[in-house]
Amino acid sequence: MAEVSDKIAMIVLFGVFIRYDEESDTGRWLELKKHENITSDVENDFYFRYPSFQDVHVMIFVGFGFLMTFLKRYSFGGVGFNFLIASFGLQWALLMQGWFHSLDHTTGKIYIGVESLINADFCCAGCLIAYGALLGKVSPVQLMVVTLFGITLFAVEEYIILSLLHCRDAGGSMVIHAFGGYYGLAISWVLYRPKLHQSSRLNGSVYHSDMFAMIGTLFLWMYWPSFNSAITDHGDGQHRAAINTYLALASSVLTTVAISSMSKKKGKLDMVHIQNATLAGGVAMGTSAEFMITPYGSLIVGFACGIISTFGYLFVTPFFEKYLKLQDTCGVHNLHALPGMLGGFIGAIVAASASEAVYSKEGLINTFDFEGKFANRTVGTQGGYQAAGTCVSIAFGIVGGACVGLVLRLPIWGDPADDNCFDDEVYWEVPEEEESIHPILEYNNHMVHKHQDISESNFSVEQS
Amino acid sequence: MAEVSDKIAMIVLFGVFIRYDEESDTGRWLELKKHENITSDVENDFYFRYPSFQDVHVMIFVGFGFLMTFLKRYSFGGVGFNFLIASFGLQWALLMQGWFHSLDHTTGKIYIGVESLINADFCCAGCLIAYGALLGKVSPVQLMVVTLFGITLFAVEEYIILSLLHCRDAGGSMVIHAFGGYYGLAISWVLYRPKLHQSSRLNGSVYHSDMFAMIGTLFLWMYWPSFNSAITDHGDGQHRAAINTYLALASSVLTTVAISSMSKKKGKLDMVHIQNATLAGGVAMGTSAEFMITPYGSLIVGFACGIISTFGYLFVTPFFEKYLKLQDTCGVHNLHALPGMLGGFIGAIVAASASEAVYSKEGLINTFDFEGKFANRTVGTQGGYQAAGTCVSIAFGIVGGACVGLVLRLPIWGDPADDNCFDDEVYWEVPEEEESIHPILEYNNHMVHKHQDISESNFSVEQS
Amino acid sequence: MAEVSDKIAMIVLFGVFIRYDEESDTGRWLELKKHENITSDVENDFYFRYPSFQDVHVMIFVGFGFLMTFLKRYSFGGVGFNFLIASFGLQWALLMQGWFHSLDHTTGKIYIGVESLINADFCCAGCLIAYGALLGKVSPVQLMVVTLFGITLFAVEEYIILSLLHCRDAGGSMVIHAFGGYYGLAISWVLYRPKLHQSSRLNGSVYHSDMFAMIGTLFLWMYWPSFNSAITDHGDGQHRAAINTYLALASSVLTTVAISSMSKKKGKLDMVHIQNATLAGGVAMGTSAEFMITPYGSLIVGFACGIISTFGYLFVTPFFEKYLKLQDTCGVHNLHALPGMLGGFIGAIVAASASEAVYSKEGLINTFDFEGKFANRTVGTQGGYQAAGTCVSIAFGIVGGACVGLVLRLPIWGDPADDNCFDDEVYWEVPEEEESIHPILEYNNHMVHKHQDISESNFSVEQS
């Protein structure tokens, strides 16, 4: 029901506010072409944003969705609720981001194009990150609430950071990852379940569920260069953002593997690290990908974050659970919150150390958009604002998340019992047959009491 | 064998008819550049169609393929025969569509480029939809026959609808989904199996097979904006088609989830609905995506079709099976036939209500292509023709499907026995090990007769 | 550890050598625009290479990665080590290819852009092919060595073939597939394990692992047109390469299915053939995709290679194992080595038979790049060089592989014991639960010998 009424409200709001922008509206596109002497329809921005948009779209729905299928009996919830959250979130995001960023005050309308779709998907990413911390412990209705407030908070902090503080954050280390990560962690902290161990039997993966999660990991990893370059300036900006992200990600993989194997007896690798820490380089490059961080700078960022993120999974998450009473199902702290925060500060440093020698005078202005009322800002000041922006995103995440968490503690949301967490049975019609794995165990337990020769059963096994 | 002889015939026909078009032929591209003062190779249409083509390509092979892997023991057939049908179909489609749409009567050749590849993939989609209704009940040879005739019928109805009636159908609500859906349903109706219940044990999903199906669902869902915009007019047309489809799909997800949870006791969600009905919005936007349907119009379409499609799965499919003797394995009626038909009529309404105020004079002409001998057509007339086109596609599907069904009833095609349906064992070398799940059940059944005492364990199997 | 030191060395080398190229460096892009009167940022090559790059990127990480998950208990290793190899390889490739192809001798720097990323991914493909032959039989450290030398050999043979011999090899039939295939086969031959049958129980697939492998197959198959067109000349070259590859691949599928079903009793299909031989057409079109091979020519190539590759799986691989003492886990000989070699010779024939009548004078020069010191080369000579290039790639593969194989025989690499091959347990923390399938078998086998209170089997369940 919630969804239906939501949708009707959404339709009304879209009817009142949302219109096609001048590149997607027939008449206005014709005007624009005349007005700006555009000779060909293929100069429409669609052709230079849409491929990146589709890559981002895949990251949101398959990347995040399948990354959260690693739990043995919560794969439906992982990919299914991700689907629900993102589909609801992107519509709400078009409205919220529109109101804060692109509301035309003369007409009172929001004009959307492909870039709006990318931003809407970005906005969802913040809430999906938060979902990662809550995975298996909340109800779909609670997730809708998390998304509703999450998108709203996102639009506000994004407005403050990008518009008021005039920070650059192409790939959203600050506005997406640091915010989303701390938002989810704060909610999870407020919703702490002392008796969660009662469903510990389900809080783990099986062989095939780890393989499904790798689908998510790889699509996130491969398309991250598109994520960080999707809304950067056309030309060298997008080109450089893709290269930097590509290098940082490759670098993360190697250090993650190294630390993971060093941490285990017999040097065995842990799938949890491979599925997550390998992505830290992309998160950390979110802010500085479009800057002249240099190729080896990108490798260093990936190198460091692969190490930090893996150590996070080894030590920080257990520490949080034990001492901070913070249960972080997917370890979003290590994959998003921490690398996002680092990415914000790396961006500040790279910005502060920018120089005309490296960027050229015009290049510096283009890259940092030192125009209008920011024409006189120096790179040093810019660096300071970037750092400030990072703190703002974290503050919004923690405070906002704490408040939303309190709302979610109301006993009206139908969240699962402590011994029903991480279990699809609660919210999904789960097919019977799959159970055919379990009865045997039951059956064996049962046979403990009755002693029988079952060699015949062997025979049938050999036969089959 | 069939395939080999097919292929040789195919090669001969390609040798006689198919040539590169002027954008993919070295010499002719050089001429074209000189002739039209094209200054740069990057103005080749390849760059403005190929990314969309690849998205469509993924929908055809991974989207449709994995969507049909939901059956517990027919996943090989689902993805494998989909692969076979589409690979054969796209070659046949290049010939059939070429003969009907782009045969150069002076040279007697068909000139193909990237747009031809997109259309060939579209053409396959019709047959893959039909396969959805027949899944698990027909032999590969029968599927080749279904494809051979399906592609042929498709080319004819497409010619009538797009060329003679001059309908607009960018995303193929009519020519692809309504046609393909009713084509498959008619075949399935003729091939009705009264004893199909004999393989009912296999006509269902298991946990992992539902996850594989979600891969198909998500790739279809994510890339549908590319599907509906792939062959639209460059510029605002493609841009708008993508936006509208994106919104309609997001809208479908929410209503599908709402209806699905309302329909079950304890508000549990049904994976069948999530896997299918969430896509109905994309189907229904196939015709009107390129029109100025407005963003909220798109939300309304998705909203309505999500509801209708989910109700279809809840009530219509069981009704069909019980009273119409129509077995629709994947429920293509609810996902393709019905939303496709609706999409056709929605397109008719949107076309009829188009106005110069909204489209601008020139925009109206561009969008509906009111040129040449259609220069004087009014939007009202256009709306009428759109509606007529929808009826033509349905008629072709039903009549064509009935005839093909009769051909398939000949006892020469090696179709599976009633108790062997939905079973990969019939057509595939299935690895042994996986059986390690089944013997236990067999063994248990077998033990019922032998030792009484473990019947309890069986009982527990039924229970679980 | 190896990885960490590697990475530090890598960072230093990047610091010394790697810089952004003129399309990704702010200042230099501004200069370039002024200098060449580029009016818009969207003329940056990024927009005309990046979509193909992303497709190739997916092939490398998801395509190759998941194709190697077919083994029942080595899926982690298949996709995980593929991830490791490619991430390391692409960094090393940027350096090696840079030194051999794009080192600016005035500045001593290597300037990288999106095309460099594509080439780096291509370079990795060679090593991933080699991994296919070694799958399950080597340690991660050995794979790093295979990659280190493989990338180096690749860069050298590529330099000889493309620069010195001036061959055309857009999709790398020679430099990627023939080289990579024979490189892996030679290593595997040197590392022959007479007692490998001791892990034969694990050298096979299960139902779900075959489904995961199909994900790899399909993404390779769908994106292969992008692979063969990614670095071709802009304009008609890329356009034609995509069309030819699309047709050859479709053609391979049909003949693979035909031969596969003809080869088995009851005409059953073998997943191994569907997963691999269907791709042979793409490999074989690697060299000639950009030529005017004609659409039906492409069908013929796909037709022939589908047959040859399937026969390879049926007869050649068993023959190799039995008589040549060559264990080829994935059958890379049939999918890469042989079709790659054929592709090289097909390219030679197509080049030799090129004519101005077909290409036009200017087209012929553009396609074969008959400029500078190659201005007077005839197509006949070109054909000869293409054939020579194929032999060079094979020689590099065999000789290089043999040497690397000898290095890998040193007893210092921690490779798995003969009875531990194809087992993730050796290098990965494998989740417990999944074992719930196996204990029963173990338990049953165990019961064959002794009939006892099976509480022990429970115990073994707890243990396992």
mmCIF file with all atom_site columns, C-alpha atoms in Angstrom, chain C residues 5 21 61 94 122 146 164 170 184 192 215 254 288 300 334 351 366 387 389 393 403 405 452 454 459:
data_model
loop_
_atom_site.group_PDB
_atom_site.id
_atom_site.type_symbol
_atom_site.label_atom_id
_atom_site.label_alt_id
_atom_site.label_comp_id
_atom_site.label_asym_id
_atom_site.label_entity_id
_atom_site.label_seq_id
_atom_site.pdbx_PDB_ins_code
_atom_site.Cartn_x
_atom_site.Cartn_y
_atom_site.Cartn_z
_atom_site.occupancy
_atom_site.B_iso_or_equiv
_atom_site.pdbx_formal_charge
_atom_site.auth_seq_id
_atom_site.auth_comp_id
_atom_site.auth_asym_id
_atom_site.auth_atom_id
_atom_site.pdbx_PDB_model_num
ATOM 1  C CA . SER C 1 5   ? 56.607 -5.082  -3.671  1.00 0.00 ? 5   SER C CA 1
ATOM 2  C CA . ASP C 1 21  ? 48.207 12.134  -23.288 1.00 0.00 ? 21  ASP C CA 1
ATOM 3  C CA . PHE C 1 61  ? 36.848 -9.352  -16.145 1.00 0.00 ? 61  PHE C CA 1
ATOM 4  C CA . LEU C 1 94  ? 50.753 0.087   -19.908 1.00 0.00 ? 94  LEU C CA 1
ATOM 5  C CA . PHE C 1 122 ? 43.988 -6.642  -24.894 1.00 0.00 ? 122 PHE C CA 1
ATOM 6  C CA . VAL C 1 146 ? 53.001 -16.268 -16.155 1.00 0.00 ? 146 VAL C CA 1
ATOM 7  C CA . LEU C 1 164 ? 58.224 -4.099  -38.004 1.00 0.00 ? 164 LEU C CA 1
ATOM 8  C CA . ALA C 1 170 ? 42.706 -5.157  -35.131 1.00 0.00 ? 170 ALA C CA 1
ATOM 9  C CA . GLY C 1 184 ? 49.479 -21.360 -22.276 1.00 0.00 ? 184 GLY C CA 1
ATOM 10 C CA . TYR C 1 192 ? 52.525 -31.936 -17.303 1.00 0.00 ? 192 TYR C CA 1
ATOM 11 C CA . ILE C 1 215 ? 27.459 -15.637 -18.015 1.00 0.00 ? 215 ILE C CA 1
ATOM 12 C CA . LEU C 1 254 ? 24.622 -22.704 -35.287 1.00 0.00 ? 254 LEU C CA 1
ATOM 13 C CA . SER C 1 288 ? 40.057 -9.701  -41.037 1.00 0.00 ? 288 SER C CA 1
ATOM 14 C CA . ILE C 1 300 ? 31.678 -18.681 -43.843 1.00 0.00 ? 300 ILE C CA 1
ATOM 15 C CA . ASN C 1 334 ? 40.219 -25.210 -29.630 1.00 0.00 ? 334 ASN C CA 1
ATOM 16 C CA . ALA C 1 351 ? 44.587 -9.012  -47.502 1.00 0.00 ? 351 ALA C CA 1
ATOM 17 C CA . ASN C 1 366 ? 43.572 3.717   -45.383 1.00 0.00 ? 366 ASN C CA 1
ATOM 18 C CA . ALA C 1 387 ? 51.105 -14.945 -42.771 1.00 0.00 ? 387 ALA C CA 1
ATOM 19 C CA . GLY C 1 389 ? 53.182 -12.419 -38.528 1.00 0.00 ? 389 GLY C CA 1
ATOM 20 C CA . SER C 1 393 ? 53.088 -15.026 -32.819 1.00 0.00 ? 393 SER C CA 1
ATOM 21 C CA . CYS C 1 403 ? 60.886 -21.191 -21.104 1.00 0.00 ? 403 CYS C CA 1
ATOM 22 C CA . GLY C 1 405 ? 57.212 -23.375 -17.985 1.00 0.00 ? 405 GLY C CA 1
ATOM 23 C CA . GLN C 1 452 ? 27.509 -48.422 11.972  1.00 0.00 ? 452 GLN C CA 1
ATOM 24 C CA . ILE C 1 454 ? 25.872 -43.039 11.735  1.00 0.00 ? 454 ILE C CA 1
ATOM 25 C CA . PHE C 1 459 ? 30.206 -35.714 13.453  1.00 0.00 ? 459 PHE C CA 1
#
